[in-house]
PDB file of C-alpha atoms and ligand atoms in Angstrom:
ATOM      1  CA  SER A   1     -15.238 -44.838   4.126  1.00 43.00           C
ATOM      2  CA  LYS A   2     -13.241 -44.355   6.824  1.00 46.00           C
ATOM      3  CA  GLU A   3     -10.254 -45.411   4.592  1.00 49.00           C
ATOM      4  CA  CYS A   4     -11.046 -42.928   2.296  1.00 54.00           C
ATOM      5  CA  GLY A   5     -11.439 -40.133   5.234  1.00 54.00           C
ATOM      6  CA  ARG A   6      -7.800 -40.997   6.095  1.00 54.00           C
ATOM      7  CA  GLY A   7      -6.268 -40.575   2.847  1.00 57.00           C
ATOM      8  CA  THR A   8      -7.948 -37.423   2.432  1.00 61.00           C
ATOM      9  CA  PHE A   9      -6.641 -35.944   5.507  1.00 60.00           C
ATOM     10  CA  SER A  10      -3.186 -37.298   4.977  1.00 68.00           C
ATOM     11  CA  TYR A  11      -3.564 -35.675   1.469  1.00 68.00           C
ATOM     12  CA  PHE A  12      -4.337 -32.378   3.251  1.00 64.00           C
ATOM     13  CA  ASP A  13      -1.903 -32.849   5.877  1.00 75.00           C
ATOM     14  CA  ASP A  14       1.273 -33.155   3.516  1.00 78.00           C
ATOM     15  CA  ARG A  15      -0.158 -30.044   1.273  1.00 77.00           C
ATOM     16  CA  MET A  16      -0.219 -28.232   4.530  1.00 75.00           C
ATOM     17  CA  ASN A  17       2.808 -28.894   5.656  1.00 84.00           C
ATOM     18  CA  ALA A  18       4.406 -28.548   2.330  1.00 86.00           C
ATOM     19  CA  LYS A  19       3.261 -24.761   2.691  1.00 84.00           C
ATOM     20  CA  ALA A  20       4.257 -24.458   5.993  1.00 87.00           C
ATOM     21  CA  ALA A  21       8.079 -25.755   5.046  1.00 87.00           C
ATOM     22  CA  GLU A  22       7.476 -23.038   2.112  1.00 86.00           C
ATOM     23  CA  ARG A  23       6.815 -20.327   4.442  1.00 88.00           C
ATOM     24  CA  LEU A  24       9.512 -21.246   7.048  1.00 90.00           C
ATOM     25  CA  VAL A  25      12.155 -21.336   4.141  1.00 91.00           C
ATOM     26  CA  LEU A  26      10.654 -17.924   3.139  1.00 93.00           C
ATOM     27  CA  HIS A  27      10.954 -16.431   6.659  1.00 94.00           C
ATOM     28  CA  ASN A  28      14.228 -17.657   7.222  1.00 94.00           C
ATOM     29  CA  ARG A  29      15.718 -15.722   4.060  1.00 95.00           C
ATOM     30  CA  LEU A  30      13.726 -13.024   4.747  1.00 95.00           C
ATOM     31  CA  ARG A  31      14.695 -12.368   8.007  1.00 94.00           C
ATOM     32  CA  GLN A  32      18.175 -11.936   6.573  1.00 95.00           C
ATOM     33  CA  ALA A  33      17.186  -9.941   3.953  1.00 96.00           C
ATOM     34  CA  LEU A  34      17.493  -6.414   6.085  1.00 92.00           C
ATOM     35  CA  GLY A  35      20.845  -6.915   6.907  1.00 93.00           C
ATOM     36  CA  ARG A  36      21.745  -8.033   3.110  1.00 95.00           C
ATOM     37  CA  ASP A  37      20.333  -5.216   1.563  1.00 96.00           C
ATOM     38  CA  GLU A  38      17.897  -7.058  -0.299  1.00 98.00           C
ATOM     39  CA  LEU A  39      14.913  -4.716   0.244  1.00 98.00           C
ATOM     40  CA  SER A  40      14.512  -1.933  -2.114  1.00 98.00           C
ATOM     41  CA  LEU A  41      11.185   0.633  -2.566  1.00 98.00           C
ATOM     42  CA  ALA A  42       9.582   1.172  -5.739  1.00 98.00           C
ATOM     43  CA  TYR A  43       7.888   3.969  -6.873  1.00 98.00           C
ATOM     44  CA  GLN A  44       4.841   4.110  -8.550  1.00 98.00           C
ATOM     45  CA  PRO A  45       3.142   7.822 -10.043  1.00 98.00           C
ATOM     46  CA  GLN A  46      -0.080   8.745  -9.027  1.00 98.00           C
ATOM     47  CA  VAL A  47      -1.774  11.346 -11.182  1.00 98.00           C
ATOM     48  CA  ASN A  48      -4.805  14.062 -11.269  1.00 98.00           C
ATOM     49  CA  LEU A  49      -7.423  12.686 -13.844  1.00 98.00           C
ATOM     50  CA  ARG A  50      -8.367  16.421 -14.913  1.00 98.00           C
ATOM     51  CA  SER A  51      -4.726  18.049 -15.376  1.00 97.00           C
ATOM     52  CA  GLY A  52      -2.970  14.617 -16.058  1.00 96.00           C
ATOM     53  CA  ARG A  53      -0.046  15.900 -13.752  1.00 97.00           C
ATOM     54  CA  ILE A  54       1.878  13.567 -11.257  1.00 97.00           C
ATOM     55  CA  PHE A  55       1.033  14.953  -8.147  1.00 98.00           C
ATOM     56  CA  GLY A  56       2.526  11.877  -5.764  1.00 98.00           C
ATOM     57  CA  ALA A  57       3.665   8.236  -5.867  1.00 98.00           C
ATOM     58  CA  GLU A  58       3.250   5.262  -3.847  1.00 98.00           C
ATOM     59  CA  ALA A  59       6.239   3.255  -2.347  1.00 98.00           C
ATOM     60  CA  LEU A  60       5.961  -0.279  -3.089  1.00 98.00           C
ATOM     61  CA  LEU A  61       8.642  -2.698  -1.351  1.00 98.00           C
ATOM     62  CA  ARG A  62      10.847  -5.165  -3.643  1.00 98.00           C
ATOM     63  CA  TRP A  63      12.741  -8.329  -2.371  1.00 98.00           C
ATOM     64  CA  THR A  64      15.037  -9.188  -4.432  1.00 97.00           C
ATOM     65  CA  PRO A  65      17.541 -12.098  -2.599  1.00 95.00           C
ATOM     66  CA  ARG A  66      21.421 -12.177  -3.856  1.00 93.00           C
ATOM     67  CA  ASP A  67      20.838 -15.208  -4.816  1.00 88.00           C
ATOM     68  CA  GLY A  68      17.435 -15.879  -6.773  1.00 89.00           C
ATOM     69  CA  GLU A  69      14.758 -13.983  -8.421  1.00 94.00           C
ATOM     70  CA  PRO A  70      12.806 -11.352  -6.763  1.00 97.00           C
ATOM     71  CA  VAL A  71      10.222 -12.300  -4.669  1.00 96.00           C
ATOM     72  CA  SER A  72       6.468 -10.928  -4.941  1.00 96.00           C
ATOM     73  CA  PRO A  73       5.212  -8.789  -2.052  1.00 97.00           C
ATOM     74  CA  ALA A  74       1.911 -10.821  -2.525  1.00 95.00           C
ATOM     75  CA  ARG A  75       3.949 -14.258  -1.097  1.00 95.00           C
ATOM     76  CA  PHE A  76       6.304 -12.411   0.948  1.00 96.00           C
ATOM     77  CA  ILE A  77       4.511  -9.688   2.911  1.00 97.00           C
ATOM     78  CA  PRO A  78       2.004 -11.912   4.614  1.00 95.00           C
ATOM     79  CA  VAL A  79       5.322 -14.247   5.975  1.00 95.00           C
ATOM     80  CA  ALA A  80       6.314 -11.150   7.160  1.00 96.00           C
ATOM     81  CA  GLU A  81       3.347 -10.481   8.866  1.00 95.00           C
ATOM     82  CA  GLU A  82       2.661 -13.597  10.477  1.00 93.00           C
ATOM     83  CA  SER A  83       6.484 -13.815  11.589  1.00 93.00           C
ATOM     84  CA  GLY A  84       6.636 -10.190  13.107  1.00 95.00           C
ATOM     85  CA  LEU A  85       9.260  -9.236  10.608  1.00 97.00           C
ATOM     86  CA  ILE A  86       6.950  -6.660   9.455  1.00 97.00           C
ATOM     87  CA  LEU A  87       7.917  -4.601  12.305  1.00 97.00           C
ATOM     88  CA  PRO A  88      11.548  -4.074  11.587  1.00 97.00           C
ATOM     89  CA  ILE A  89      10.692  -3.883   7.458  1.00 98.00           C
ATOM     90  CA  GLY A  90       8.120  -1.552   7.972  1.00 98.00           C
ATOM     91  CA  GLU A  91      10.358   0.671   9.861  1.00 98.00           C
ATOM     92  CA  TRP A  92      12.670   0.139   7.336  1.00 98.00           C
ATOM     93  CA  VAL A  93      10.391   1.359   4.721  1.00 98.00           C
ATOM     94  CA  ILE A  94       9.312   4.038   6.548  1.00 98.00           C
ATOM     95  CA  GLN A  95      12.816   5.538   6.995  1.00 98.00           C
ATOM     96  CA  GLU A  96      13.599   4.791   3.408  1.00 98.00           C
ATOM     97  CA  ALA A  97      10.596   6.729   2.033  1.00 98.00           C
ATOM     98  CA  PHE A  98      11.432   9.490   4.218  1.00 98.00           C
ATOM     99  CA  ARG A  99      14.314  10.001   2.718  1.00 98.00           C
ATOM    100  CA  GLU A 100      13.424   9.857  -0.645  1.00 98.00           C
ATOM    101  CA  ALA A 101      11.083  12.232  -0.100  1.00 98.00           C
ATOM    102  CA  ARG A 102      13.760  14.373   1.371  1.00 98.00           C
ATOM    103  CA  ARG A 103      15.452  14.268  -2.049  1.00 97.00           C
ATOM    104  CA  TRP A 104      12.347  15.322  -3.867  1.00 97.00           C
ATOM    105  CA  ARG A 105      12.164  18.392  -1.752  1.00 97.00           C
ATOM    106  CA  ASP A 106      15.440  19.088  -1.881  1.00 96.00           C
ATOM    107  CA  ALA A 107      15.202  18.791  -5.439  1.00 94.00           C
ATOM    108  CA  GLY A 108      12.151  21.143  -5.217  1.00 94.00           C
ATOM    109  CA  LEU A 109       9.763  18.593  -6.289  1.00 94.00           C
ATOM    110  CA  GLN A 110       6.320  19.052  -4.977  1.00 93.00           C
ATOM    111  CA  LEU A 111       5.092  15.327  -4.692  1.00 97.00           C
ATOM    112  CA  GLN A 112       3.276  13.164  -1.983  1.00 98.00           C
ATOM    113  CA  LEU A 113       4.608  10.536  -0.788  1.00 98.00           C
ATOM    114  CA  GLY A 114       2.358   7.126  -0.216  1.00 98.00           C
ATOM    115  CA  ILE A 115       3.762   4.448   2.397  1.00 98.00           C
ATOM    116  CA  ASN A 116       1.895   1.330   3.126  1.00 98.00           C
ATOM    117  CA  VAL A 117       1.529   0.276   6.884  1.00 98.00           C
ATOM    118  CA  SER A 118       0.502  -2.829   8.303  1.00 97.00           C
ATOM    119  CA  GLY A 119      -1.981  -4.009  11.071  1.00 96.00           C
ATOM    120  CA  LEU A 120       0.909  -4.959  13.413  1.00 96.00           C
ATOM    121  CA  GLN A 121       2.420  -1.472  12.804  1.00 97.00           C
ATOM    122  CA  ILE A 122      -0.830   0.151  13.757  1.00 97.00           C
ATOM    123  CA  TYR A 123      -1.577  -2.208  16.919  1.00 96.00           C
ATOM    124  CA  ARG A 124       2.002  -3.614  17.850  1.00 94.00           C
ATOM    125  CA  SER A 125       4.524  -0.644  17.706  1.00 93.00           C
ATOM    126  CA  ASP A 126       4.648   2.763  18.109  1.00 95.00           C
ATOM    127  CA  LEU A 127       3.921   4.182  14.869  1.00 98.00           C
ATOM    128  CA  VAL A 128       3.191   7.304  15.746  1.00 98.00           C
ATOM    129  CA  ALA A 129       6.866   7.606  17.599  1.00 98.00           C
ATOM    130  CA  THR A 130       8.938   6.341  14.849  1.00 98.00           C
ATOM    131  CA  LEU A 131       6.600   8.372  12.243  1.00 98.00           C
ATOM    132  CA  ALA A 132       7.942  11.191  14.425  1.00 98.00           C
ATOM    133  CA  ALA A 133      11.881  10.335  14.918  1.00 98.00           C
ATOM    134  CA  VAL A 134      11.824   9.735  11.388  1.00 98.00           C
ATOM    135  CA  GLN A 135      10.443  13.165  10.744  1.00 98.00           C
ATOM    136  CA  ARG A 136      13.319  15.068  13.006  1.00 98.00           C
ATOM    137  CA  ASP A 137      15.691  13.010  11.122  1.00 98.00           C
ATOM    138  CA  THR A 138      14.920  14.249   7.796  1.00 98.00           C
ATOM    139  CA  GLY A 139      13.058  17.341   8.138  1.00 98.00           C
ATOM    140  CA  VAL A 140      10.136  15.916   5.796  1.00 98.00           C
ATOM    141  CA  PRO A 141       7.073  17.976   6.151  1.00 98.00           C
ATOM    142  CA  PRO A 142       4.253  14.975   7.259  1.00 98.00           C
ATOM    143  CA  GLY A 143       2.028  17.027   4.770  1.00 98.00           C
ATOM    144  CA  MET A 144       4.455  15.366   2.057  1.00 98.00           C
ATOM    145  CA  ILE A 145       3.478  11.707   3.681  1.00 98.00           C
ATOM    146  CA  GLU A 146       0.392   9.950   3.017  1.00 98.00           C
ATOM    147  CA  ILE A 147      -0.142   6.814   5.032  1.00 98.00           C
ATOM    148  CA  GLU A 148      -1.629   3.866   3.763  1.00 98.00           C
ATOM    149  CA  LEU A 149      -4.070   1.824   5.796  1.00 96.00           C
ATOM    150  CA  THR A 150      -6.284  -1.185   4.592  1.00 92.00           C
ATOM    151  CA  GLU A 151      -9.941  -1.670   5.525  1.00 88.00           C
ATOM    152  CA  SER A 152      -9.580  -4.576   7.301  1.00 88.00           C
ATOM    153  CA  THR A 153      -6.594  -3.341   9.080  1.00 91.00           C
ATOM    154  CA  LEU A 154      -8.681  -0.410  10.570  1.00 91.00           C
ATOM    155  CA  MET A 155     -11.484  -2.979  11.315  1.00 90.00           C
ATOM    156  CA  GLN A 156      -9.291  -5.475  13.855  1.00 92.00           C
ATOM    157  CA  ASP A 157      -9.619  -3.073  16.190  1.00 94.00           C
ATOM    158  CA  VAL A 158     -11.458   0.227  15.784  1.00 92.00           C
ATOM    159  CA  HIS A 159     -11.173   2.106  19.025  1.00 94.00           C
ATOM    160  CA  ALA A 160      -7.196   1.519  19.087  1.00 96.00           C
ATOM    161  CA  ALA A 161      -7.054   2.023  14.914  1.00 96.00           C
ATOM    162  CA  ARG A 162      -8.777   5.293  15.721  1.00 96.00           C
ATOM    163  CA  GLU A 163      -6.678   6.660  18.512  1.00 97.00           C
ATOM    164  CA  VAL A 164      -3.606   5.886  16.432  1.00 97.00           C
ATOM    165  CA  LEU A 165      -5.114   7.770  13.254  1.00 97.00           C
ATOM    166  CA  ASP A 166      -6.126  10.725  15.056  1.00 97.00           C
ATOM    167  CA  ALA A 167      -2.458  11.270  16.109  1.00 98.00           C
ATOM    168  CA  LEU A 168      -1.220  10.753  12.790  1.00 98.00           C
ATOM    169  CA  LYS A 169      -3.805  13.662  11.891  1.00 98.00           C
ATOM    170  CA  ARG A 170      -3.023  15.836  14.496  1.00 98.00           C
ATOM    171  CA  ALA A 171       0.862  15.629  13.537  1.00 98.00           C
ATOM    172  CA  GLY A 172       0.049  16.393   9.893  1.00 98.00           C
ATOM    173  CA  TYR A 173       0.171  13.304   7.974  1.00 98.00           C
ATOM    174  CA  GLY A 174      -2.278  12.237   5.044  1.00 98.00           C
ATOM    175  CA  LEU A 175      -4.745   9.254   5.365  1.00 98.00           C
ATOM    176  CA  ALA A 176      -5.834   6.774   2.805  1.00 97.00           C
ATOM    177  CA  ILE A 177      -7.938   3.847   3.081  1.00 95.00           C
ATOM    178  CA  ASP A 178      -6.514   1.344   0.743  1.00 94.00           C
ATOM    179  CA  ASP A 179      -8.511  -1.508  -0.990  1.00 91.00           C
ATOM    180  CA  PHE A 180     -11.294   0.275  -0.746  1.00 91.00           C
ATOM    181  CA  GLY A 181     -14.498  -1.912  -1.248  1.00 86.00           C
ATOM    182  CA  THR A 182     -12.769  -5.543  -0.549  1.00 86.00           C
ATOM    183  CA  GLY A 183     -13.131  -5.386   3.060  1.00 78.00           C
ATOM    184  CA  TYR A 184     -16.448  -5.641   5.410  1.00 71.00           C
ATOM    185  CA  SER A 185     -16.252  -2.055   6.890  1.00 69.00           C
ATOM    186  CA  SER A 186     -19.367  -0.625   8.125  1.00 71.00           C
ATOM    187  CA  LEU A 187     -19.631   2.916   6.148  1.00 79.00           C
ATOM    188  CA  ALA A 188     -20.766   4.443   9.153  1.00 77.00           C
ATOM    189  CA  TYR A 189     -16.931   4.144  10.175  1.00 77.00           C
ATOM    190  CA  LEU A 190     -15.729   5.897   7.443  1.00 82.00           C
ATOM    191  CA  LYS A 191     -17.155   9.249   8.920  1.00 82.00           C
ATOM    192  CA  ARG A 192     -15.041   8.685  12.455  1.00 86.00           C
ATOM    193  CA  PHE A 193     -11.703   8.083  10.837  1.00 93.00           C
ATOM    194  CA  PRO A 194     -10.275  10.763   9.652  1.00 94.00           C
ATOM    195  CA  LEU A 195      -9.153   9.926   6.235  1.00 95.00           C
ATOM    196  CA  ASN A 196      -8.363  12.153   3.412  1.00 96.00           C
ATOM    197  CA  LYS A 197      -8.578   9.626   0.675  1.00 96.00           C
ATOM    198  CA  LEU A 198     -10.081   6.432  -0.480  1.00 95.00           C
ATOM    199  CA  LYS A 199      -8.090   4.031  -2.873  1.00 96.00           C
ATOM    200  CA  ILE A 200     -10.725   2.351  -5.204  1.00 96.00           C
ATOM    201  CA  ASP A 201      -9.326  -1.325  -5.148  1.00 95.00           C
ATOM    202  CA  ARG A 202      -8.203  -2.659  -8.601  1.00 97.00           C
ATOM    203  CA  SER A 203     -10.449  -5.250  -8.347  1.00 96.00           C
ATOM    204  CA  PHE A 204     -13.479  -2.703  -9.439  1.00 97.00           C
ATOM    205  CA  VAL A 205     -11.047  -1.118 -12.079  1.00 98.00           C
ATOM    206  CA  THR A 206     -10.163  -3.856 -14.242  1.00 98.00           C
ATOM    207  CA  ASP A 207     -13.703  -4.663 -15.666  1.00 98.00           C
ATOM    208  CA  VAL A 208     -15.084  -0.859 -14.976  1.00 98.00           C
ATOM    209  CA  CYS A 209     -15.581  -0.107 -18.952  1.00 98.00           C
ATOM    210  CA  THR A 210     -17.095  -3.694 -19.696  1.00 98.00           C
ATOM    211  CA  ASN A 211     -19.112  -5.010 -15.876  1.00 98.00           C
ATOM    212  CA  ALA A 212     -21.980  -2.951 -14.936  1.00 98.00           C
ATOM    213  CA  GLU A 213     -21.618  -4.020 -11.357  1.00 97.00           C
ATOM    214  CA  ASP A 214     -18.275  -3.451 -11.076  1.00 97.00           C
ATOM    215  CA  ARG A 215     -18.799   0.424 -12.581  1.00 98.00           C
ATOM    216  CA  ALA A 216     -21.556   0.579 -10.363  1.00 97.00           C
ATOM    217  CA  ILE A 217     -19.382  -0.419  -7.299  1.00 95.00           C
ATOM    218  CA  ALA A 218     -16.791   2.395  -8.370  1.00 97.00           C
ATOM    219  CA  CYS A 219     -19.253   5.056  -9.134  1.00 97.00           C
ATOM    220  CA  ALA A 220     -20.794   4.602  -5.652  1.00 95.00           C
ATOM    221  CA  ILE A 221     -17.538   4.797  -3.762  1.00 95.00           C
ATOM    222  CA  ILE A 222     -16.495   7.782  -5.546  1.00 97.00           C
ATOM    223  CA  GLN A 223     -20.064   9.033  -4.862  1.00 96.00           C
ATOM    224  CA  ILE A 224     -19.272   8.837  -1.070  1.00 94.00           C
ATOM    225  CA  ALA A 225     -15.844   9.612  -1.171  1.00 95.00           C
ATOM    226  CA  ARG A 226     -17.170  13.104  -2.754  1.00 96.00           C
ATOM    227  CA  SER A 227     -20.083  13.666  -0.655  1.00 93.00           C
ATOM    228  CA  LEU A 228     -17.960  12.860   2.632  1.00 92.00           C
ATOM    229  CA  ASN A 229     -15.208  15.801   1.228  1.00 94.00           C
ATOM    230  CA  ARG A 230     -12.743  13.000   0.623  1.00 95.00           C
ATOM    231  CA  ARG A 231     -10.367  12.271  -2.340  1.00 97.00           C
ATOM    232  CA  VAL A 232     -10.851   9.331  -4.115  1.00 98.00           C
ATOM    233  CA  ILE A 233      -8.082   7.560  -6.300  1.00 98.00           C
ATOM    234  CA  ALA A 234      -8.572   4.681  -8.901  1.00 98.00           C
ATOM    235  CA  GLU A 235      -5.784   2.038  -8.507  1.00 97.00           C
ATOM    236  CA  GLY A 236      -4.903  -0.636 -11.156  1.00 98.00           C
ATOM    237  CA  VAL A 237      -5.917   1.999 -14.593  1.00 98.00           C
ATOM    238  CA  GLU A 238      -4.524   0.799 -17.226  1.00 98.00           C
ATOM    239  CA  THR A 239      -6.334   1.888 -20.135  1.00 98.00           C
ATOM    240  CA  ALA A 240      -7.076   5.408 -21.207  1.00 98.00           C
ATOM    241  CA  GLU A 241     -10.654   4.302 -21.638  1.00 98.00           C
ATOM    242  CA  GLN A 242     -10.619   3.212 -17.674  1.00 98.00           C
ATOM    243  CA  ALA A 243      -8.786   6.667 -17.013  1.00 98.00           C
ATOM    244  CA  ALA A 244     -11.805   8.545 -18.821  1.00 98.00           C
ATOM    245  CA  LEU A 245     -14.436   6.924 -17.593  1.00 98.00           C
ATOM    246  CA  LEU A 246     -13.738   7.159 -13.683  1.00 98.00           C
ATOM    247  CA  ARG A 247     -12.999  11.065 -14.566  1.00 98.00           C
ATOM    248  CA  ARG A 248     -16.445  11.687 -16.278  1.00 98.00           C
ATOM    249  CA  HIS A 249     -17.399   9.980 -12.945  1.00 98.00           C
ATOM    250  CA  GLY A 250     -15.858  12.256 -10.284  1.00 98.00           C
ATOM    251  CA  CYS A 251     -13.143  10.016  -9.752  1.00 98.00           C
ATOM    252  CA  HIS A 252     -10.081  12.248  -8.982  1.00 98.00           C
ATOM    253  CA  GLU A 253      -6.943  10.757  -8.898  1.00 98.00           C
ATOM    254  CA  GLY A 254      -5.331   8.028 -10.796  1.00 98.00           C
ATOM    255  CA  GLN A 255      -2.694   5.338 -10.239  1.00 98.00           C
ATOM    256  CA  GLY A 256      -2.080   2.312 -12.754  1.00 98.00           C
ATOM    257  CA  TYR A 257       0.276   0.841 -15.336  1.00 98.00           C
ATOM    258  CA  LEU A 258      -1.277   3.635 -17.917  1.00 98.00           C
ATOM    259  CA  PHE A 259       0.602   6.381 -16.021  1.00 98.00           C
ATOM    260  CA  GLY A 260       3.405   4.541 -14.972  1.00 98.00           C
ATOM    261  CA  ARG A 261       4.870   0.900 -13.259  1.00 98.00           C
ATOM    262  CA  PRO A 262       6.364   0.832 -10.519  1.00 98.00           C
ATOM    263  CA  MET A 263       9.970   2.374 -10.838  1.00 98.00           C
ATOM    264  CA  ALA A 264      13.060   2.575  -9.141  1.00 98.00           C
ATOM    265  CA  ALA A 265      13.587   6.130  -7.265  1.00 98.00           C
ATOM    266  CA  GLN A 266      15.964   7.492  -9.846  1.00 97.00           C
ATOM    267  CA  GLU A 267      13.558   6.884 -12.473  1.00 97.00           C
ATOM    268  CA  LEU A 268      11.037   8.595 -11.261  1.00 97.00           C
ATOM    269  CA  ARG A 269      13.075  11.567 -10.262  1.00 96.00           C
ATOM    270  CA  GLU A 270      14.653  11.542 -13.951  1.00 94.00           C
ATOM    271  CA  ARG A 271      10.932  11.521 -15.226  1.00 94.00           C
ATOM    272  CA  LEU A 272       9.920  14.524 -13.466  1.00 92.00           C
ATOM    273  CA  GLY A 273      12.729  16.235 -14.875  1.00 84.00           C
ATOM    274  CA  THR A 274      15.477  16.616 -11.836  1.00 65.00           C
ATOM    275  CA  PRO A 275      19.188  16.307 -11.875  1.00 55.00           C
ATOM    276  CA  ALA A 276      20.052  12.606 -10.946  1.00 52.00           C
ATOM    277  CA  THR A 277      21.744  12.681  -7.157  1.00 51.00           C
ATOM    278  CA  ASN A 278      21.321   9.539  -5.390  1.00 47.00           C
TER     279      ASN A 278
HETATM  280  P1  C2E B 301      -1.234  -1.846  -2.664  1.00 61.28           P
HETATM  281  O1  C2E B 301      -1.092  -1.693  -1.694  1.00 61.28           O
HETATM  282  O2  C2E B 301      -2.808  -2.450  -3.161  1.00 61.28           O
HETATM  283  O3  C2E B 301      -0.245  -1.799  -3.942  1.00 61.28           O
HETATM  284  C1  C2E B 301      -0.833  -2.035  -5.590  1.00 61.28           C
HETATM  285  C2  C2E B 301      -0.292  -3.117  -6.515  1.00 61.28           C
HETATM  286  O4  C2E B 301      -0.796  -3.016  -7.364  1.00 61.28           O
HETATM  287  C3  C2E B 301       1.179  -2.936  -6.278  1.00 61.28           C
HETATM  288  O5  C2E B 301       1.794  -4.552  -6.280  1.00 61.28           O
HETATM  289  C4  C2E B 301       1.113  -2.684  -7.979  1.00 61.28           C
HETATM  290  O6  C2E B 301       2.679  -3.129  -8.219  1.00 61.28           O
HETATM  291  C5  C2E B 301       0.082  -3.254  -8.601  1.00 61.28           C
HETATM  292  N1  C2E B 301      -0.029  -2.409  -9.258  1.00 61.28           N
HETATM  293  C6  C2E B 301      -0.002  -0.982  -9.750  1.00 61.28           C
HETATM  294  N2  C2E B 301      -0.593  -0.503 -11.003  1.00 61.28           N
HETATM  295  C7  C2E B 301      -1.166  -1.614 -11.640  1.00 61.28           C
HETATM  296  C8  C2E B 301      -2.091  -2.044 -12.554  1.00 61.28           C
HETATM  297  O7  C2E B 301      -2.099  -1.065 -13.583  1.00 61.28           O
HETATM  298  N3  C2E B 301      -2.180  -3.388 -13.395  1.00 61.28           N
HETATM  299  C9  C2E B 301      -1.624  -4.192 -12.110  1.00 61.28           C
HETATM  300  N4  C2E B 301      -2.323  -5.308 -12.284  1.00 61.28           N
HETATM  301  N5  C2E B 301      -1.224  -4.249 -11.093  1.00 61.28           N
HETATM  302  C10 C2E B 301      -1.005  -2.945 -10.745  1.00 61.28           C
HETATM  303  P2  C2E B 301       2.394  -4.796  -5.565  1.00 61.28           P
HETATM  304  O8  C2E B 301       3.818  -3.999  -5.775  1.00 61.28           O
HETATM  305  O9  C2E B 301       3.084  -6.198  -5.986  1.00 61.28           O
HETATM  306  O10 C2E B 301       2.387  -5.103  -4.035  1.00 61.28           O
HETATM  307  C11 C2E B 301       1.392  -5.535  -3.382  1.00 61.28           C
HETATM  308  C12 C2E B 301       1.143  -5.488  -1.977  1.00 61.28           C
HETATM  309  O11 C2E B 301       2.022  -5.559  -1.335  1.00 61.28           O
HETATM  310  C13 C2E B 301       0.635  -4.092  -1.940  1.00 61.28           C
HETATM  311  O12 C2E B 301      -0.733  -3.680  -2.441  1.00 61.28           O
HETATM  312  C14 C2E B 301       0.425  -4.003  -0.353  1.00 61.28           C
HETATM  313  O13 C2E B 301      -0.700  -4.770   0.203  1.00 61.28           O
HETATM  314  C15 C2E B 301       1.791  -4.770  -0.557  1.00 61.28           C
HETATM  315  N6  C2E B 301       2.710  -3.902  -0.285  1.00 61.28           N
HETATM  316  C16 C2E B 301       3.769  -3.487  -0.823  1.00 61.28           C
HETATM  317  N7  C2E B 301       4.776  -2.535  -0.449  1.00 61.28           N
HETATM  318  C17 C2E B 301       4.275  -2.719   1.150  1.00 61.28           C
HETATM  319  C18 C2E B 301       4.998  -1.983   2.442  1.00 61.28           C
HETATM  320  O14 C2E B 301       5.988  -1.211   2.181  1.00 61.28           O
HETATM  321  N8  C2E B 301       4.438  -2.451   3.405  1.00 61.28           N
HETATM  322  C19 C2E B 301       3.212  -3.131   3.689  1.00 61.28           C
HETATM  323  N9  C2E B 301       2.584  -3.608   4.588  1.00 61.28           N
HETATM  324  N10 C2E B 301       2.627  -3.776   2.465  1.00 61.28           N
HETATM  325  C20 C2E B 301       3.137  -3.279   1.005  1.00 61.28           C
HETATM  326 CA1   CA B 302      -1.345   0.667  -0.905  1.00 61.28          CA
HETATM  327 CA1   CA B 303      -4.176  -0.907  -2.845  1.00 61.28          CA
HETATM  328 CA1   CA B 304      -5.326  -3.790  -4.191  1.00 61.28          CA
END
């Protein structure tokens, strides 16, 4: 009935308002986070599945408000993207990550560093210029840095994305496609982007040992990567069985709790046996 319909609407309206209100509160707190020094980067090791050696790490953003609990990136990154705050925050991430890469280099560590970049940074900022400026300031060789972009980011505007990626490639950066398999990219685009690496999304890795379909998808991604001469890394590797199966099927690299949780910069440096500096 009409009444029922109206009731339903106002129920949804209230829920949407509550959601919008929560986002607004989050947005206002996040806007101050940079100035208040509440953001940090955690570093998660990445290993070569054959040798077991750590060859790199991914920088993951952390937000711990002074007056509260840490907020998960799954909650605040969408807010940052919607509001445009991801632009200043993303720039901070790049600066901070390059500073850490510089410390690695100074300590004689041969490590690669993955940096996540969102669509707004590709399409609404001059990412190439930002990276060039930070690279100049820190002296980090671009080959140490791998830029991670999601499939859906690349698909928003294939032409524009390709121009940016080509420029990054020319500058010497590594390029990885993140969460591979979850977007809706045409495989044909893969060869058009100068990507070095595919990252198999965790959703296919979690049950790779027990679910035949997940295994088929993970193996298909590995095959595609290998036949196109790209590297392939599995994310969310939590057990030795998963790592062994992926390695057996030709996956080059792995990342996940089995090898290490995202950790403070200093902790990773200590784990790699370098003297503690800051
Ligand atoms: P992502 O790029 O796919 O990052 C991997 C996520 O999986 C991280 O979540 C990591 O902590 C988690 N993870 C790693 N290994 C395991 C595992 O073995 N098991 C499980 N269950 N989870 C694992 P996190 O740190 O919460 O980040 C979530 C997402 O937020 C990231 O997903 C990325 O899309 C985004 N993000 C993080 N940092 C940045 C950043 O600096 N810039 C941008 N634009 N996005 C970022
Ligand atoms: Ca990533
Ligand atoms: Ca990922
Ligand atoms: Ca993922």
